Tab-separated table of N, CA and C in Angstrom:
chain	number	residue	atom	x	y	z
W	1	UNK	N	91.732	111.361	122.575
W	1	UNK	CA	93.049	111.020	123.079
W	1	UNK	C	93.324	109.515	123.024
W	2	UNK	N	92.263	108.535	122.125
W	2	UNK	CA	92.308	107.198	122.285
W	2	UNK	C	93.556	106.910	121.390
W	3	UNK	N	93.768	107.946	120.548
W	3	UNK	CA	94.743	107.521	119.737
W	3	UNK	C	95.930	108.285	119.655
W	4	UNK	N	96.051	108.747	121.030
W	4	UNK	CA	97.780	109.639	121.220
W	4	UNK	C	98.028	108.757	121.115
W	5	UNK	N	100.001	109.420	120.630
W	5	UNK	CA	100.767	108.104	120.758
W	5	UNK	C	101.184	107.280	122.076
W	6	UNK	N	101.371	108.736	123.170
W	6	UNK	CA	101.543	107.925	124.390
W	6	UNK	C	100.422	106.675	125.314
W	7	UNK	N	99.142	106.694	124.494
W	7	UNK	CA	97.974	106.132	124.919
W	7	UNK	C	97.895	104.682	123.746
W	8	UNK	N	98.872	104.888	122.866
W	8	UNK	CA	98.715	103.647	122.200
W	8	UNK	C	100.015	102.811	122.486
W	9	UNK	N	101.064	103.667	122.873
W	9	UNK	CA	102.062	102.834	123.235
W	9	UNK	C	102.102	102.511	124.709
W	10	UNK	N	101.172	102.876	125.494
W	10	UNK	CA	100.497	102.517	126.782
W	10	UNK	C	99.546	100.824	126.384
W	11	UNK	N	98.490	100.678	125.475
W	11	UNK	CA	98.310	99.909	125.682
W	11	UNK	C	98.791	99.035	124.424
W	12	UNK	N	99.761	99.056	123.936
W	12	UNK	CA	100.657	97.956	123.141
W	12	UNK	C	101.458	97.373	124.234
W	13	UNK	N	102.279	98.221	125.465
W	13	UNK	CA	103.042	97.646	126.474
W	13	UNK	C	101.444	96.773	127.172
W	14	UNK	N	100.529	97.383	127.608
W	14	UNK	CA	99.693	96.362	128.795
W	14	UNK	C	99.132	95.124	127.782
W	15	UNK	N	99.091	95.335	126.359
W	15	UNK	CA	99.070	93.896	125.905
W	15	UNK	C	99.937	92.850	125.765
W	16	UNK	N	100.991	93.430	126.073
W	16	UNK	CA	102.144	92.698	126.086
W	16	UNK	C	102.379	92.126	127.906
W	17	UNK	N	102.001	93.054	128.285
W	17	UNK	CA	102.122	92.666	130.016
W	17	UNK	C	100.954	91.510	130.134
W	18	UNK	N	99.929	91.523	129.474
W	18	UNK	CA	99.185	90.972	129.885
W	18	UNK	C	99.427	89.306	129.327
W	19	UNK	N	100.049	89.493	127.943
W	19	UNK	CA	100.493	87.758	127.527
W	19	UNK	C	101.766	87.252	128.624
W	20	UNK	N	102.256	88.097	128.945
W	20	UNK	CA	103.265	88.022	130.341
W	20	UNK	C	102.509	87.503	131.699
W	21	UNK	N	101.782	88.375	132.268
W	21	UNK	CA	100.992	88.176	133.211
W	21	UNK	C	99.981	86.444	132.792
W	22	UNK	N	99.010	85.722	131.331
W	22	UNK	CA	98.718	84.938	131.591
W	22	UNK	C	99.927	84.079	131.524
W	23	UNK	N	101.004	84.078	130.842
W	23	UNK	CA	101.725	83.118	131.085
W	23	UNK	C	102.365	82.657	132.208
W	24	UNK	N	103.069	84.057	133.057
W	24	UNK	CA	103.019	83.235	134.346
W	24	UNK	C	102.424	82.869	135.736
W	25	UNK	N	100.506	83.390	135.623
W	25	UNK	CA	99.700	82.325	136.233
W	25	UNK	C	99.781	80.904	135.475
W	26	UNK	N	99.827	80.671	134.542
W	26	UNK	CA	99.528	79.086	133.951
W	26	UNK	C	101.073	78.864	134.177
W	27	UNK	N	102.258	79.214	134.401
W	27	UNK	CA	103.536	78.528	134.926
W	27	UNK	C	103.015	78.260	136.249
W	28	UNK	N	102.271	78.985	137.404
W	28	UNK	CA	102.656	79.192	138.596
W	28	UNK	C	101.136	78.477	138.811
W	29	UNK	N	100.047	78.108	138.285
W	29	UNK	CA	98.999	77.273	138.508
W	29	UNK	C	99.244	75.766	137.811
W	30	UNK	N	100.084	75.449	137.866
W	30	UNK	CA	100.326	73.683	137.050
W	30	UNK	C	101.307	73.740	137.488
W	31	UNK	N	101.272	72.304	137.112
W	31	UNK	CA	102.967	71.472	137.035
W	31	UNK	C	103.126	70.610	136.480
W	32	UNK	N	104.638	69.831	136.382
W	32	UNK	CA	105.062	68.399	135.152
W	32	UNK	C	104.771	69.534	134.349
W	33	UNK	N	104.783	68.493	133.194
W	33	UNK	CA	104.709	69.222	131.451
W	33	UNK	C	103.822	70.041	130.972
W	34	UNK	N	102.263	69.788	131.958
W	34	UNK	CA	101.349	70.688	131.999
W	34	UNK	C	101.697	72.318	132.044
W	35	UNK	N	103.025	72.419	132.851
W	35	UNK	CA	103.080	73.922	133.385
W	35	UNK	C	103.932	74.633	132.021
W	36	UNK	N	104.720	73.504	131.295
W	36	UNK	CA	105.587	74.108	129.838
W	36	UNK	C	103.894	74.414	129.211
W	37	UNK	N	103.337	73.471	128.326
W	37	UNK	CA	102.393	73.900	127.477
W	37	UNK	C	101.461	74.857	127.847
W	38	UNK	N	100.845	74.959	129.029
W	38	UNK	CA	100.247	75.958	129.295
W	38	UNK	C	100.379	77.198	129.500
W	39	UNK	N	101.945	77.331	130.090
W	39	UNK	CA	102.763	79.144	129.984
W	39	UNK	C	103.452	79.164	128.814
W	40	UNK	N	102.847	78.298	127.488
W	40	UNK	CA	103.273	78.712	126.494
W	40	UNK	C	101.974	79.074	125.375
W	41	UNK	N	101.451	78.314	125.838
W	41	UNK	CA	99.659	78.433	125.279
W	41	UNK	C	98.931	79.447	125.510
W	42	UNK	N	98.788	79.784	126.735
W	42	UNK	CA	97.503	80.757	127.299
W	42	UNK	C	98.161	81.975	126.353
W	43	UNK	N	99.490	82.786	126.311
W	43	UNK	CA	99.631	84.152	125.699
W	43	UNK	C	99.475	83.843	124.269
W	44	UNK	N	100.172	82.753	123.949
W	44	UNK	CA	99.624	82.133	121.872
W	44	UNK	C	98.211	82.399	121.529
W	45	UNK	N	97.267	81.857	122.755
W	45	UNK	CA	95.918	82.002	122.280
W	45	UNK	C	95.127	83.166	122.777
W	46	UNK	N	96.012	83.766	123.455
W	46	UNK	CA	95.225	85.041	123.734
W	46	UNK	C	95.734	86.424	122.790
W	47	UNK	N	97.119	86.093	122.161
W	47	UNK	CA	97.512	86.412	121.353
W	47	UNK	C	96.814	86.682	119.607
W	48	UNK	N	96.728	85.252	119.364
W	48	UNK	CA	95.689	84.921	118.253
W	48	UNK	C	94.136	85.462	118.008
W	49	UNK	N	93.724	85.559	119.759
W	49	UNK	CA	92.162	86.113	120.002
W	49	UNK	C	92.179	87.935	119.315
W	50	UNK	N	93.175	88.216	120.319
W	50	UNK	CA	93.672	89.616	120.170
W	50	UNK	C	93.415	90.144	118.421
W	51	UNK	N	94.330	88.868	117.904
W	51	UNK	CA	94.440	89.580	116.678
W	51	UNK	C	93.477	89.077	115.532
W	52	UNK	N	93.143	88.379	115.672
W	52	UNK	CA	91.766	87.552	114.693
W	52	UNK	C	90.579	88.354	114.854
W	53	UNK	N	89.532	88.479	116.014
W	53	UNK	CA	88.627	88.889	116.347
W	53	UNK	C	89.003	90.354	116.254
W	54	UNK	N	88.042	91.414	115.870
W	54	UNK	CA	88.000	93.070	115.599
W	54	UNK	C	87.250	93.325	115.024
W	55	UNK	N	86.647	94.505	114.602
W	55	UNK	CA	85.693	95.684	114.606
W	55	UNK	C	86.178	96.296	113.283
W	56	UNK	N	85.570	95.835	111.954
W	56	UNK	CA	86.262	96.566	110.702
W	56	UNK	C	86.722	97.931	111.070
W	57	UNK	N	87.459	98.350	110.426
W	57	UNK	CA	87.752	100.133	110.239
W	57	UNK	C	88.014	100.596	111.702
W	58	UNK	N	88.388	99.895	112.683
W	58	UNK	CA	88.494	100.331	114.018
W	58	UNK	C	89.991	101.463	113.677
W	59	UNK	N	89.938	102.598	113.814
W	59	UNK	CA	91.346	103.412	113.720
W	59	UNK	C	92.124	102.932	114.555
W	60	UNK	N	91.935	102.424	115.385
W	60	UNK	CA	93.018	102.324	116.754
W	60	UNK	C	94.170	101.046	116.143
W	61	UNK	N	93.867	99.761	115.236
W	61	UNK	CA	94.452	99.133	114.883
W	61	UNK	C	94.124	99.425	113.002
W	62	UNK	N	94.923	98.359	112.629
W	62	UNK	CA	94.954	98.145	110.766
W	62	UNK	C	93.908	98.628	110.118
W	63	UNK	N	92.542	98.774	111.013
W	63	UNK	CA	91.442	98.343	109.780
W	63	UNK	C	91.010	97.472	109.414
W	64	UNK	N	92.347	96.646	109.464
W	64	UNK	CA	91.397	94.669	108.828
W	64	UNK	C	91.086	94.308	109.803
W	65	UNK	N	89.750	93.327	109.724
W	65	UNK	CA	89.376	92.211	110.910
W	65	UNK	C	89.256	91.101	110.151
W	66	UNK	N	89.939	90.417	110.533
W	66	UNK	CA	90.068	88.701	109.611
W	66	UNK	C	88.761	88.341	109.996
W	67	UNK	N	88.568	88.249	111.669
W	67	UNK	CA	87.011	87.806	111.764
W	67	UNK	C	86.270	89.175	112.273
W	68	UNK	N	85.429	89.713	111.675
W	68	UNK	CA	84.684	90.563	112.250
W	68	UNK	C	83.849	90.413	113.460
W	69	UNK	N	83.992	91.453	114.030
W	69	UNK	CA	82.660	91.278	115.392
W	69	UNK	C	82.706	92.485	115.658
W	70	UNK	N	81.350	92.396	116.295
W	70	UNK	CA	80.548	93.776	116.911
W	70	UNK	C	81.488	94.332	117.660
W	71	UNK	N	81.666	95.874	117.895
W	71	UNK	CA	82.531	96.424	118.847
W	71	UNK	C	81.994	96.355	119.897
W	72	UNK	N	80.955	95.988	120.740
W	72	UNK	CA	80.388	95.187	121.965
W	72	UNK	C	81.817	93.932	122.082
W	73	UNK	N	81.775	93.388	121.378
W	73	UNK	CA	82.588	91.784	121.425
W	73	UNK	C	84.113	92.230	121.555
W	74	UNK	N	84.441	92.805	121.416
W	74	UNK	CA	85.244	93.430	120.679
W	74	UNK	C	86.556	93.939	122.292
W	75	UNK	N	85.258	94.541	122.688
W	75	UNK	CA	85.450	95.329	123.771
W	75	UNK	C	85.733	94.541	125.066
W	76	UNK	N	84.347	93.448	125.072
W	76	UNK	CA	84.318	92.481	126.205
W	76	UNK	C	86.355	91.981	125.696
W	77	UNK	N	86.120	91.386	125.220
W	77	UNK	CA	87.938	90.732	124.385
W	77	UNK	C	88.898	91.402	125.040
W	78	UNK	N	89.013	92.294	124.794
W	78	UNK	CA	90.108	93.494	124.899
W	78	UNK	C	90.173	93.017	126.641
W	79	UNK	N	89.155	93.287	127.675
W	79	UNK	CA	89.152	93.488	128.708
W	79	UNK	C	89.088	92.190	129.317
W	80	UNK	N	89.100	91.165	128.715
W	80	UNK	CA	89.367	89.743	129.241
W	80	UNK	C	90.761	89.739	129.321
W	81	UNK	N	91.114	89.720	128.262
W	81	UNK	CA	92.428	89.464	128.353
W	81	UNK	C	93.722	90.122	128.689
W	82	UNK	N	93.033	91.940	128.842
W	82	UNK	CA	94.141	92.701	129.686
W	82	UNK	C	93.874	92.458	131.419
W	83	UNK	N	92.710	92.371	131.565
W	83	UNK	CA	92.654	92.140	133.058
W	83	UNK	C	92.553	90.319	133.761
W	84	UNK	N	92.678	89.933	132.815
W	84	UNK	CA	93.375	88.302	133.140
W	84	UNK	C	94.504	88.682	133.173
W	85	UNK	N	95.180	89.174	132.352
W	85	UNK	CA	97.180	89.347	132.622
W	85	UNK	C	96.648	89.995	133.991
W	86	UNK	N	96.355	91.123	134.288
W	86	UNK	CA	96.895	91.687	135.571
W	86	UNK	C	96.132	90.927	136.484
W	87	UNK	N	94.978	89.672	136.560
W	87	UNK	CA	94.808	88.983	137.505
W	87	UNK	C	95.816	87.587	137.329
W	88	UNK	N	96.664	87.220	136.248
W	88	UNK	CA	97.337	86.452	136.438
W	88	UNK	C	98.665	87.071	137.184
W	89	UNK	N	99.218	88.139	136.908
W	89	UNK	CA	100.503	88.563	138.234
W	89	UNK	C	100.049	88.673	139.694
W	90	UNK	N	98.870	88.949	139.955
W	90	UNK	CA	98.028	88.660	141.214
W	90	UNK	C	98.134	87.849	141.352
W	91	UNK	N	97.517	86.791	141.345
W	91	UNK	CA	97.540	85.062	141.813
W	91	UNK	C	98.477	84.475	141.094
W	92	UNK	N	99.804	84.676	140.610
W	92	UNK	CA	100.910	84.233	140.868
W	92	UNK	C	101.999	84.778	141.413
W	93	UNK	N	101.362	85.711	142.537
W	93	UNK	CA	101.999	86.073	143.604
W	93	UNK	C	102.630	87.163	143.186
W	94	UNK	N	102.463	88.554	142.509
W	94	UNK	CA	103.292	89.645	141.814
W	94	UNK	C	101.527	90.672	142.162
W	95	UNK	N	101.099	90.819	143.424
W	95	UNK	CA	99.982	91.663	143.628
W	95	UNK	C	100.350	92.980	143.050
W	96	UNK	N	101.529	93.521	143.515
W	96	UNK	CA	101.960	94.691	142.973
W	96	UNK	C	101.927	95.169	141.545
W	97	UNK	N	102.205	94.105	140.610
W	97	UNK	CA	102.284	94.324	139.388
W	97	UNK	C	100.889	94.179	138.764
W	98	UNK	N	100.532	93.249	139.025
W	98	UNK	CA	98.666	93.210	139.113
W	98	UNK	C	98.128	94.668	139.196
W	99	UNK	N	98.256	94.937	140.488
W	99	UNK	CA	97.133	96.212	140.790
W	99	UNK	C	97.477	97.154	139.756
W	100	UNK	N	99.050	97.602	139.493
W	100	UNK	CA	99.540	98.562	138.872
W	100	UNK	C	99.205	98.224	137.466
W	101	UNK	N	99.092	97.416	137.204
W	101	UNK	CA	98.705	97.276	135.921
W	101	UNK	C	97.083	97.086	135.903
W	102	UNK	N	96.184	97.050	136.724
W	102	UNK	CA	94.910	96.965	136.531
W	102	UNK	C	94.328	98.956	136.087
W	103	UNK	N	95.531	99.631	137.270
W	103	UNK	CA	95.468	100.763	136.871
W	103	UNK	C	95.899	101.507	136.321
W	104	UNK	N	96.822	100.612	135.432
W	104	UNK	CA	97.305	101.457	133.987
W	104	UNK	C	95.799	101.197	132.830
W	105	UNK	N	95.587	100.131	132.901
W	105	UNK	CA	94.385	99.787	132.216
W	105	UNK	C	93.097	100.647	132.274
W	106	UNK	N	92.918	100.918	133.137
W	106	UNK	CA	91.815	101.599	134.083
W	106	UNK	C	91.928	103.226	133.068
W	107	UNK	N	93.425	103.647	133.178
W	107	UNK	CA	93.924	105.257	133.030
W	107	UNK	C	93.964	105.254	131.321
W	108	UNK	N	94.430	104.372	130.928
W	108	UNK	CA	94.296	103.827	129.054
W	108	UNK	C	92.905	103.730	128.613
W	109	UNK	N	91.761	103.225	128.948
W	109	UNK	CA	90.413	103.374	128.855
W	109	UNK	C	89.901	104.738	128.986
W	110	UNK	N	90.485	105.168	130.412
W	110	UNK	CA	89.931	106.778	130.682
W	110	UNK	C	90.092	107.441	129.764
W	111	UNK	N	90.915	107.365	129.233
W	111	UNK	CA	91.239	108.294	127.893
W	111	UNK	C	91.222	108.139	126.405
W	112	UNK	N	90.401	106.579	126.821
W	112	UNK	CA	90.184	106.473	125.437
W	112	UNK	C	88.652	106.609	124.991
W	113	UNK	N	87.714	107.496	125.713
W	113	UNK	CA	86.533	107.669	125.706
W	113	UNK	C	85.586	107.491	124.240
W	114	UNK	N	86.730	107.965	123.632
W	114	UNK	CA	86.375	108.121	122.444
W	114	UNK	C	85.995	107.443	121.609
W	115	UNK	N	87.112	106.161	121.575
W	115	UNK	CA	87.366	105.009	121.186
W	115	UNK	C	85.759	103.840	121.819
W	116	UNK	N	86.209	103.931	123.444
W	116	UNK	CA	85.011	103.643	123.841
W	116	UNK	C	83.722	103.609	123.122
W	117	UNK	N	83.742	104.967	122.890
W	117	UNK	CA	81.954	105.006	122.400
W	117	UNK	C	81.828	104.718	120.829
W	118	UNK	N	83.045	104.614	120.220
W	118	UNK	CA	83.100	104.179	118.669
W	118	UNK	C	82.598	103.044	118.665
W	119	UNK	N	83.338	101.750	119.585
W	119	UNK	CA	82.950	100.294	119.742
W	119	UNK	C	81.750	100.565	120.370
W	120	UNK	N	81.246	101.278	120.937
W	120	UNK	CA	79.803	100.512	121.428
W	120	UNK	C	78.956	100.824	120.386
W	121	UNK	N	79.043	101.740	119.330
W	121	UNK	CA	78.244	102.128	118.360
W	121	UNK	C	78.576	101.523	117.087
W	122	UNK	N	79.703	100.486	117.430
W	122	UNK	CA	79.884	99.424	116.037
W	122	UNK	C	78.948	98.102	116.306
């Protein structure tokens, strides 16, 4: 079920929540000019991570990995940076959207068991 559609357009929205979520902890942790470049930076480069770093032949995305890495690495990635977004709406004061999104994340994994055990065996 890692690759229903409702389970991929589940986590295309929480990657998107989540360049949302780091951008506005780094608005809501700085200030002066610091707080422009950084809620414009943190989702660019977590953005770039997202899509550079991957697991050849992974079905769930293209297939290509510009940079290859182990689906161990792969995995850690994925879960940095969806659960930084939902700890950045937390500590910039949006707990609600945080939690709810820690457990959309949580329910998108559950069902992606499959997927799961592909990356740990890449």
């Amino acid at each position: 079920m890692g690759n229903a559609w409702w389970n991929l357009t589940l986590r295309f929205l929480l990657e998107l929540a989540a360049l949302l979520g780091l951008g506005v902890a780094s608005w809501g942790l700085s200030e002066g000019w610091w707080r422009w470049l950084l809620a414009l930076a943190s989702p660019l480069i977590a953005a770039a991570l997202w899509g550079i770093f991957a697991v050849p032949d992974d079905p769930s995305r293209s297939g290509r990995a510009p940079v290859p890495v182990p689906g161990g690495v792969r995995l850690v990635l994925e879960l940095i940076i969806l659960l930084g977004g939902a700890a950045g709406f937390y500590v910039a004061g949006h707990a609600a959207a945080g939690l709810v999104m820690a457990l959309l994340i949580a329910l998108s994994y559950a069902f992606s068991l499959n997927r799961l055990g592909w990356l740990l065996r890449q």
